[in-house]
Amino acid sequence: MNPAPLRLPGPTEIGDALRRRLQELAFRLGGDRLRERLAALRVHTNEFGQDPFGMDLDYVTTALGPLLWLYQQYFRVQVRGIEKVPPGRCLLVSNHSGQLPLDGAMIAVAMLMYAEPPRAVRSMVERWVPTLPFVSTFFARAGQVVGTPENCIRLLESEECILVFPEGTRGLNKVFARRYQLAEFGQGFMRLALATSSPVVPVAVIGAEEQAPALVNLEPIARLLRMPALPITPTILPIPLPSRYTIYFGEPMRFEGHPNDEDRLIEEKVQAVRSTIQSMVKVGLEERKSIFF
Amino acid sequence: MNADRPAIAVTGICGNLGRVLAKLLHKEGQPIVGIDRRLFPGKPKDIEFHQVDIRKRKAEEVFRKRNIGALIHMGIMHDPRMSAEEHHQFNVLGTAKALEYCARYGVKKLVVLSSANVYGPHPANPNFLTEDAPLMASARFGDIRDLVEVDILAQSFLWKHPEVETVILRPVHIVGPTIQNAPSRYLRLRRPWVLMGFDPMVQLIHVEDACRAMIEALRPGLRGVFNVVGPGEVSLSAIFKELGVQPVPIPHVVARPLLDQLFKMRLSNFPPGELDHIQFQGTVDGSRFLKATGFRPKYDLRETIWAALR
């Protein structure tokens, strides 16, 4: 008898096995609730399970494995006021912090698991993301979209829920001394809200700042390496600390005006959103009993 | 054949795409006048054919003598091996001449076959480019600037000559069993390259659907620039999975210089500029054409993917 030839698994086999394991993890953590919620998602897919923007629910479920674990066990996320999110088109506008964009992922998990009806949040990623191998594919299959105004308007007009961080990397990579102080907001989101008459839902995330307190941001070196930022955190490696997250959803804000109004008029409305989020952050910090426990 | 009944002139009728179009038009019983500088083997008897270069006086003679009601202009060359100058001369000057004949001899309808490639794949593209998006293709892939110029020539003709109903069609990648363009050849490869970690959404249209769209564009009253899409968007990896093909992932930093060398050494017929199509997004919004004509592709996504091979 010949012994079975030694056969190494190929990359696709390893990939398939990993995908199965992560999906099992997702369903172990999410249970029947996750199954029901995924079934209730309103997604138009082709024969291959992909929507026109490249989102793949199979892929989303795979990503949900580790994200649900982070949500439930690691950051132990609490959610307040998610019932205020209106059905149909809306812009979730949130503060941004923590060096890694996990705040966005946690908001997305909350919206999928606890919003009524369940929502697949699309967030707007930076325009250079499509130039990155693997990251570009991962983001696209998980439902993230390049942040062009055209994409945003198209999604809002098809009644989708969009997550934006008007602080951008200014907020994400700020140093620890400036924690919970909102950086300058861009105006783009407000023009899009006006163009599509979408309500703006202010969101405050408490806890993400402490996951990776950056002592300094080595900007000159970052520029040299063509990275958006180079924060130095206690863990050095990009591993977040297990801080406790709370996500606050505020009352939807509706604005009227022309999307091409001059900057001054738009800025007033942007500041209204920014100060609402800043005061929600303040309340959240007062309510917080412990950072890590 | 009644010479007074206005005929449909077709440039580039001898190409693989042209012959599919000729067959469909012929089936509808339309009188056809073919113009091409190549031979037309297997030409049906009742298709009138003139083997002339569109830039030559003899081609003008066809327009002068014959009652031509519409021109479908697809006499545009896509041969990566032909010199850039020859390409430019034929495509741009040929188009300029064709437009001139339309204006001079009272052709009522003009359909110009451009391509959705004129926008060019780019990382910062929106997922659905509309007809108003700038034509950026030659910014990264200089060799195809003649195709952009053809489109722009046709656009300015559309504005300058309101008496001619001009339709510019920009279909997505046309695939079909006889088609020899880059996307069809790529899908036929046994071990196609893909760029490691990149998996853009792509749009394909079956060659028959592309031809049906051109015929649809002949309808009276239709005028303007239109993207033409097939049965939807699909990722490159899903296409290869459907075809049962195992692609070879190559890091993009290696692929470009490598393909550049291979192309120069004539070991590959894909110019390196084509790599952008398998790295970045260049998909378009086809809703304007759908709204104007109600045109829908006959072939679904699976059939269209397989069409390149069968």
PDB file of N, CA, C and O in Angstrom, chain A residues 12 19 46-48 50-54 127 130-134 136-137 141 145-146 148 150-151 154, chain B residues 123-128 130 196-199 201 233-235 238 242 246 252 280 285 300-302 305:
ATOM      1  N   THR A  12      -6.000  29.078  -1.254  1.00  0.00           N
ATOM      2  CA  THR A  12      -7.468  29.190  -1.235  1.00  0.00           C
ATOM      3  C   THR A  12      -8.061  28.296  -0.144  1.00  0.00           C
ATOM      4  O   THR A  12      -9.036  28.655   0.500  1.00  0.00           O
ATOM      5  N   ARG A  19     -12.070  31.448   6.730  1.00  0.00           N
ATOM      6  CA  ARG A  19     -13.362  32.111   6.598  1.00  0.00           C
ATOM      7  C   ARG A  19     -14.435  31.360   7.375  1.00  0.00           C
ATOM      8  O   ARG A  19     -15.237  31.947   8.081  1.00  0.00           O
ATOM      9  N   ASN A  46     -25.937  40.543  -6.789  1.00  0.00           N
ATOM     10  CA  ASN A  46     -25.946  39.824  -8.065  1.00  0.00           C
ATOM     11  C   ASN A  46     -25.845  38.317  -7.812  1.00  0.00           C
ATOM     12  O   ASN A  46     -25.893  37.856  -6.672  1.00  0.00           O
ATOM     13  N   GLU A  47     -25.653  37.546  -8.878  1.00  0.00           N
ATOM     14  CA  GLU A  47     -25.581  36.088  -8.781  1.00  0.00           C
ATOM     15  C   GLU A  47     -24.436  35.633  -7.883  1.00  0.00           C
ATOM     16  O   GLU A  47     -24.392  34.496  -7.443  1.00  0.00           O
ATOM     17  N   PHE A  48     -23.463  36.531  -7.652  1.00  0.00           N
ATOM     18  CA  PHE A  48     -22.289  36.132  -6.893  1.00  0.00           C
ATOM     19  C   PHE A  48     -22.302  36.723  -5.478  1.00  0.00           C
ATOM     20  O   PHE A  48     -21.288  36.751  -4.794  1.00  0.00           O
ATOM     21  N   GLN A  50     -22.698  39.831  -4.552  1.00  0.00           N
ATOM     22  CA  GLN A  50     -22.074  41.140  -4.380  1.00  0.00           C
ATOM     23  C   GLN A  50     -23.056  42.241  -4.744  1.00  0.00           C
ATOM     24  O   GLN A  50     -23.819  42.092  -5.692  1.00  0.00           O
ATOM     25  N   ASP A  51     -23.023  43.334  -4.010  1.00  0.00           N
ATOM     26  CA  ASP A  51     -23.873  44.459  -4.380  1.00  0.00           C
ATOM     27  C   ASP A  51     -23.090  45.349  -5.358  1.00  0.00           C
ATOM     28  O   ASP A  51     -21.903  45.119  -5.588  1.00  0.00           O
ATOM     29  N   PRO A  52     -23.752  46.336  -5.995  1.00  0.00           N
ATOM     30  CA  PRO A  52     -23.054  47.095  -7.048  1.00  0.00           C
ATOM     31  C   PRO A  52     -21.784  47.794  -6.571  1.00  0.00           C
ATOM     32  O   PRO A  52     -20.894  48.061  -7.362  1.00  0.00           O
ATOM     33  N   PHE A  53     -21.690  48.083  -5.269  1.00  0.00           N
ATOM     34  CA  PHE A  53     -20.488  48.739  -4.760  1.00  0.00           C
ATOM     35  C   PHE A  53     -19.428  47.718  -4.341  1.00  0.00           C
ATOM     36  O   PHE A  53     -18.360  48.087  -3.873  1.00  0.00           O
ATOM     37  N   GLY A  54     -19.749  46.438  -4.452  1.00  0.00           N
ATOM     38  CA  GLY A  54     -18.749  45.419  -4.132  1.00  0.00           C
ATOM     39  C   GLY A  54     -18.875  44.847  -2.738  1.00  0.00           C
ATOM     40  O   GLY A  54     -18.015  44.094  -2.300  1.00  0.00           O
ATOM     41  N   ARG A 127      -9.493  58.614  -0.149  1.00  0.00           N
ATOM     42  CA  ARG A 127      -9.346  58.326  -1.582  1.00  0.00           C
ATOM     43  C   ARG A 127      -8.089  57.539  -1.908  1.00  0.00           C
ATOM     44  O   ARG A 127      -7.965  57.015  -3.013  1.00  0.00           O
ATOM     45  N   PRO A 130      -7.998  52.891  -2.096  1.00  0.00           N
ATOM     46  CA  PRO A 130      -7.961  51.942  -3.222  1.00  0.00           C
ATOM     47  C   PRO A 130      -6.564  51.673  -3.776  1.00  0.00           C
ATOM     48  O   PRO A 130      -6.398  50.778  -4.599  1.00  0.00           O
ATOM     49  N   THR A 131      -5.552  52.439  -3.363  1.00  0.00           N
ATOM     50  CA  THR A 131      -4.206  52.152  -3.865  1.00  0.00           C
ATOM     51  C   THR A 131      -3.500  51.107  -3.007  1.00  0.00           C
ATOM     52  O   THR A 131      -2.399  50.693  -3.338  1.00  0.00           O
ATOM     53  N   LEU A 132      -4.119  50.714  -1.886  1.00  0.00           N
ATOM     54  CA  LEU A 132      -3.467  49.755  -0.995  1.00  0.00           C
ATOM     55  C   LEU A 132      -3.919  48.342  -1.315  1.00  0.00           C
ATOM     56  O   LEU A 132      -5.108  48.056  -1.348  1.00  0.00           O
ATOM     57  N   PRO A 133      -2.966  47.428  -1.555  1.00  0.00           N
ATOM     58  CA  PRO A 133      -3.370  46.041  -1.789  1.00  0.00           C
ATOM     59  C   PRO A 133      -4.007  45.465  -0.530  1.00  0.00           C
ATOM     60  O   PRO A 133      -3.709  45.916   0.576  1.00  0.00           O
ATOM     61  N   PHE A 134      -4.863  44.487  -0.657  1.00  0.00           N
ATOM     62  CA  PHE A 134      -5.578  43.794   0.414  1.00  0.00           C
ATOM     63  C   PHE A 134      -6.540  44.716   1.175  1.00  0.00           C
ATOM     64  O   PHE A 134      -7.718  44.409   1.289  1.00  0.00           O
ATOM     65  N   SER A 136      -7.699  47.570   0.262  1.00  0.00           N
ATOM     66  CA  SER A 136      -8.731  48.066  -0.648  1.00  0.00           C
ATOM     67  C   SER A 136      -9.817  47.007  -0.846  1.00  0.00           C
ATOM     68  O   SER A 136     -11.005  47.308  -0.800  1.00  0.00           O
ATOM     69  N   THR A 137      -9.400  45.768  -1.033  1.00  0.00           N
ATOM     70  CA  THR A 137     -10.365  44.697  -1.256  1.00  0.00           C
ATOM     71  C   THR A 137     -11.181  44.437  -0.001  1.00  0.00           C
ATOM     72  O   THR A 137     -12.402  44.305  -0.050  1.00  0.00           O
ATOM     73  N   ARG A 141     -15.296  44.859   0.100  1.00  0.00           N
ATOM     74  CA  ARG A 141     -16.197  43.728   0.360  1.00  0.00           C
ATOM     75  C   ARG A 141     -16.980  43.920   1.657  1.00  0.00           C
ATOM     76  O   ARG A 141     -18.073  43.382   1.826  1.00  0.00           O
ATOM     77  N   VAL A 145     -16.897  52.484   1.142  1.00  0.00           N
ATOM     78  CA  VAL A 145     -16.939  53.092  -0.181  1.00  0.00           C
ATOM     79  C   VAL A 145     -15.978  54.272  -0.218  1.00  0.00           C
ATOM     80  O   VAL A 145     -15.815  54.970   0.780  1.00  0.00           O
ATOM     81  N   VAL A 146     -15.338  54.489  -1.351  1.00  0.00           N
ATOM     82  CA  VAL A 146     -14.431  55.628  -1.490  1.00  0.00           C
ATOM     83  C   VAL A 146     -15.230  56.921  -1.318  1.00  0.00           C
ATOM     84  O   VAL A 146     -16.292  57.080  -1.914  1.00  0.00           O
ATOM     85  N   THR A 148     -16.110  59.794  -2.316  1.00  0.00           N
ATOM     86  CA  THR A 148     -16.336  60.879  -3.273  1.00  0.00           C
ATOM     87  C   THR A 148     -17.765  61.371  -3.084  1.00  0.00           C
ATOM     88  O   THR A 148     -18.637  60.595  -2.696  1.00  0.00           O
ATOM     89  N   GLU A 150     -19.956  61.940  -5.255  1.00  0.00           N
ATOM     90  CA  GLU A 150     -20.873  61.193  -6.130  1.00  0.00           C
ATOM     91  C   GLU A 150     -21.330  59.899  -5.460  1.00  0.00           C
ATOM     92  O   GLU A 150     -22.516  59.561  -5.485  1.00  0.00           O
ATOM     93  N   ASN A 151     -20.381  59.182  -4.853  1.00  0.00           N
ATOM     94  CA  ASN A 151     -20.735  57.931  -4.178  1.00  0.00           C
ATOM     95  C   ASN A 151     -21.702  58.186  -3.036  1.00  0.00           C
ATOM     96  O   ASN A 151     -22.671  57.462  -2.841  1.00  0.00           O
ATOM     97  N   ARG A 154     -25.199  59.077  -4.211  1.00  0.00           N
ATOM     98  CA  ARG A 154     -25.854  57.892  -4.758  1.00  0.00           C
ATOM     99  C   ARG A 154     -26.380  56.981  -3.645  1.00  0.00           C
ATOM    100  O   ARG A 154     -27.504  56.486  -3.707  1.00  0.00           O
TER     101      ARG A 154
ATOM    102  N   PRO B 123      -7.851  55.239  -8.781  1.00  0.00           N
ATOM    103  CA  PRO B 123      -8.226  54.933  -7.396  1.00  0.00           C
ATOM    104  C   PRO B 123      -9.266  55.893  -6.808  1.00  0.00           C
ATOM    105  O   PRO B 123     -10.054  55.493  -5.954  1.00  0.00           O
ATOM    106  N   ALA B 124      -9.270  57.147  -7.252  1.00  0.00           N
ATOM    107  CA  ALA B 124     -10.204  58.113  -6.657  1.00  0.00           C
ATOM    108  C   ALA B 124     -11.508  58.219  -7.443  1.00  0.00           C
ATOM    109  O   ALA B 124     -12.325  59.096  -7.166  1.00  0.00           O
ATOM    110  N   ASN B 125     -11.730  57.329  -8.404  1.00  0.00           N
ATOM    111  CA  ASN B 125     -12.988  57.354  -9.160  1.00  0.00           C
ATOM    112  C   ASN B 125     -14.180  57.070  -8.259  1.00  0.00           C
ATOM    113  O   ASN B 125     -14.087  56.215  -7.385  1.00  0.00           O
ATOM    114  N   PRO B 126     -15.304  57.747  -8.509  1.00  0.00           N
ATOM    115  CA  PRO B 126     -16.527  57.269  -7.871  1.00  0.00           C
ATOM    116  C   PRO B 126     -16.888  55.910  -8.462  1.00  0.00           C
ATOM    117  O   PRO B 126     -16.426  55.580  -9.566  1.00  0.00           O
ATOM    118  N   ASN B 127     -17.684  55.118  -7.755  1.00  0.00           N
ATOM    119  CA  ASN B 127     -17.977  53.769  -8.249  1.00  0.00           C
ATOM    120  C   ASN B 127     -18.808  53.780  -9.523  1.00  0.00           C
ATOM    121  O   ASN B 127     -18.802  52.808 -10.265  1.00  0.00           O
ATOM    122  N   PHE B 128     -19.550  54.863  -9.742  1.00  0.00           N
ATOM    123  CA  PHE B 128     -20.372  54.914 -10.949  1.00  0.00           C
ATOM    124  C   PHE B 128     -20.143  56.241 -11.648  1.00  0.00           C
ATOM    125  O   PHE B 128     -20.723  57.252 -11.276  1.00  0.00           O
ATOM    126  N   THR B 130     -20.555  59.035 -14.266  1.00  0.00           N
ATOM    127  CA  THR B 130     -21.630  59.454 -15.164  1.00  0.00           C
ATOM    128  C   THR B 130     -21.008  60.061 -16.417  1.00  0.00           C
ATOM    129  O   THR B 130     -19.800  60.298 -16.473  1.00  0.00           O
ATOM    130  N   MET B 196      -1.857  41.260  -6.833  1.00  0.00           N
ATOM    131  CA  MET B 196      -2.040  40.716  -5.492  1.00  0.00           C
ATOM    132  C   MET B 196      -2.731  41.737  -4.573  1.00  0.00           C
ATOM    133  O   MET B 196      -2.264  42.864  -4.425  1.00  0.00           O
ATOM    134  N   GLY B 197      -3.841  41.318  -3.989  1.00  0.00           N
ATOM    135  CA  GLY B 197      -4.538  42.189  -3.037  1.00  0.00           C
ATOM    136  C   GLY B 197      -5.502  43.172  -3.687  1.00  0.00           C
ATOM    137  O   GLY B 197      -6.149  43.935  -2.995  1.00  0.00           O
ATOM    138  N   PHE B 198      -5.593  43.154  -5.026  1.00  0.00           N
ATOM    139  CA  PHE B 198      -6.529  44.053  -5.704  1.00  0.00           C
ATOM    140  C   PHE B 198      -7.617  43.236  -6.390  1.00  0.00           C
ATOM    141  O   PHE B 198      -7.312  42.230  -7.038  1.00  0.00           O
ATOM    142  N   ASP B 199      -8.833  43.678  -6.247  1.00  0.00           N
ATOM    143  CA  ASP B 199      -9.956  42.931  -6.822  1.00  0.00           C
ATOM    144  C   ASP B 199     -11.080  43.901  -7.178  1.00  0.00           C
ATOM    145  O   ASP B 199     -12.113  43.923  -6.529  1.00  0.00           O
ATOM    146  N   MET B 201     -14.224  45.894  -8.977  1.00  0.00           N
ATOM    147  CA  MET B 201     -15.467  45.514  -9.638  1.00  0.00           C
ATOM    148  C   MET B 201     -15.309  45.892 -11.109  1.00  0.00           C
ATOM    149  O   MET B 201     -14.772  46.946 -11.431  1.00  0.00           O
ATOM    150  N   GLU B 233     -22.290  44.766 -12.192  1.00  0.00           N
ATOM    151  CA  GLU B 233     -20.909  44.813 -11.749  1.00  0.00           C
ATOM    152  C   GLU B 233     -20.551  43.489 -11.090  1.00  0.00           C
ATOM    153  O   GLU B 233     -21.395  42.876 -10.437  1.00  0.00           O
ATOM    154  N   VAL B 234     -19.310  43.081 -11.245  1.00  0.00           N
ATOM    155  CA  VAL B 234     -18.870  41.841 -10.607  1.00  0.00           C
ATOM    156  C   VAL B 234     -17.370  41.961 -10.363  1.00  0.00           C
ATOM    157  O   VAL B 234     -16.662  42.624 -11.117  1.00  0.00           O
ATOM    158  N   SER B 235     -16.901  41.358  -9.268  1.00  0.00           N
ATOM    159  CA  SER B 235     -15.477  41.476  -8.990  1.00  0.00           C
ATOM    160  C   SER B 235     -14.698  40.543  -9.901  1.00  0.00           C
ATOM    161  O   SER B 235     -15.193  39.498 -10.338  1.00  0.00           O
ATOM    162  N   ALA B 238     -14.506  36.975  -8.715  1.00  0.00           N
ATOM    163  CA  ALA B 238     -15.726  36.183  -8.916  1.00  0.00           C
ATOM    164  C   ALA B 238     -15.802  35.691 -10.357  1.00  0.00           C
ATOM    165  O   ALA B 238     -16.294  34.590 -10.619  1.00  0.00           O
ATOM    166  N   GLU B 242     -15.996  31.769 -11.381  1.00  0.00           N
ATOM    167  CA  GLU B 242     -17.039  31.256 -12.267  1.00  0.00           C
ATOM    168  C   GLU B 242     -16.428  30.474 -13.434  1.00  0.00           C
ATOM    169  O   GLU B 242     -16.924  29.418 -13.810  1.00  0.00           O
ATOM    170  N   GLN B 246      -7.581  29.568 -12.214  1.00  0.00           N
ATOM    171  CA  GLN B 246      -6.755  29.919 -11.056  1.00  0.00           C
ATOM    172  C   GLN B 246      -5.770  31.009 -11.494  1.00  0.00           C
ATOM    173  O   GLN B 246      -4.775  30.715 -12.145  1.00  0.00           O
ATOM    174  N   HIS B 252       1.804  44.336  -7.345  1.00  0.00           N
ATOM    175  CA  HIS B 252       1.662  45.373  -8.382  1.00  0.00           C
ATOM    176  C   HIS B 252       2.965  46.116  -8.641  1.00  0.00           C
ATOM    177  O   HIS B 252       3.196  46.576  -9.747  1.00  0.00           O
ATOM    178  N   PHE B 280      -7.707  49.174 -10.467  1.00  0.00           N
ATOM    179  CA  PHE B 280      -8.566  50.251  -9.966  1.00  0.00           C
ATOM    180  C   PHE B 280      -9.956  50.189 -10.576  1.00  0.00           C
ATOM    181  O   PHE B 280     -10.189  49.528 -11.582  1.00  0.00           O
ATOM    182  N   ASP B 285     -22.051  54.470 -14.720  1.00  0.00           N
ATOM    183  CA  ASP B 285     -23.488  54.492 -14.463  1.00  0.00           C
ATOM    184  C   ASP B 285     -24.208  54.449 -15.813  1.00  0.00           C
ATOM    185  O   ASP B 285     -24.018  55.342 -16.642  1.00  0.00           O
ATOM    186  N   ASP B 300     -27.439  37.577 -19.305  1.00  0.00           N
ATOM    187  CA  ASP B 300     -27.225  37.868 -17.893  1.00  0.00           C
ATOM    188  C   ASP B 300     -25.728  37.798 -17.561  1.00  0.00           C
ATOM    189  O   ASP B 300     -24.886  37.561 -18.424  1.00  0.00           O
ATOM    190  N   LEU B 301     -25.434  38.013 -16.284  1.00  0.00           N
ATOM    191  CA  LEU B 301     -24.043  38.143 -15.874  1.00  0.00           C
ATOM    192  C   LEU B 301     -23.229  36.891 -16.207  1.00  0.00           C
ATOM    193  O   LEU B 301     -22.134  36.959 -16.765  1.00  0.00           O
ATOM    194  N   ARG B 302     -23.781  35.720 -15.873  1.00  0.00           N
ATOM    195  CA  ARG B 302     -23.051  34.462 -16.126  1.00  0.00           C
ATOM    196  C   ARG B 302     -22.801  34.274 -17.620  1.00  0.00           C
ATOM    197  O   ARG B 302     -21.695  33.973 -18.042  1.00  0.00           O
ATOM    198  N   ILE B 305     -20.119  36.604 -18.881  1.00  0.00           N
ATOM    199  CA  ILE B 305     -18.770  36.199 -18.489  1.00  0.00           C
ATOM    200  C   ILE B 305     -18.269  35.085 -19.400  1.00  0.00           C
ATOM    201  O   ILE B 305     -17.144  35.111 -19.895  1.00  0.00           O
TER     202      ILE B 305
END
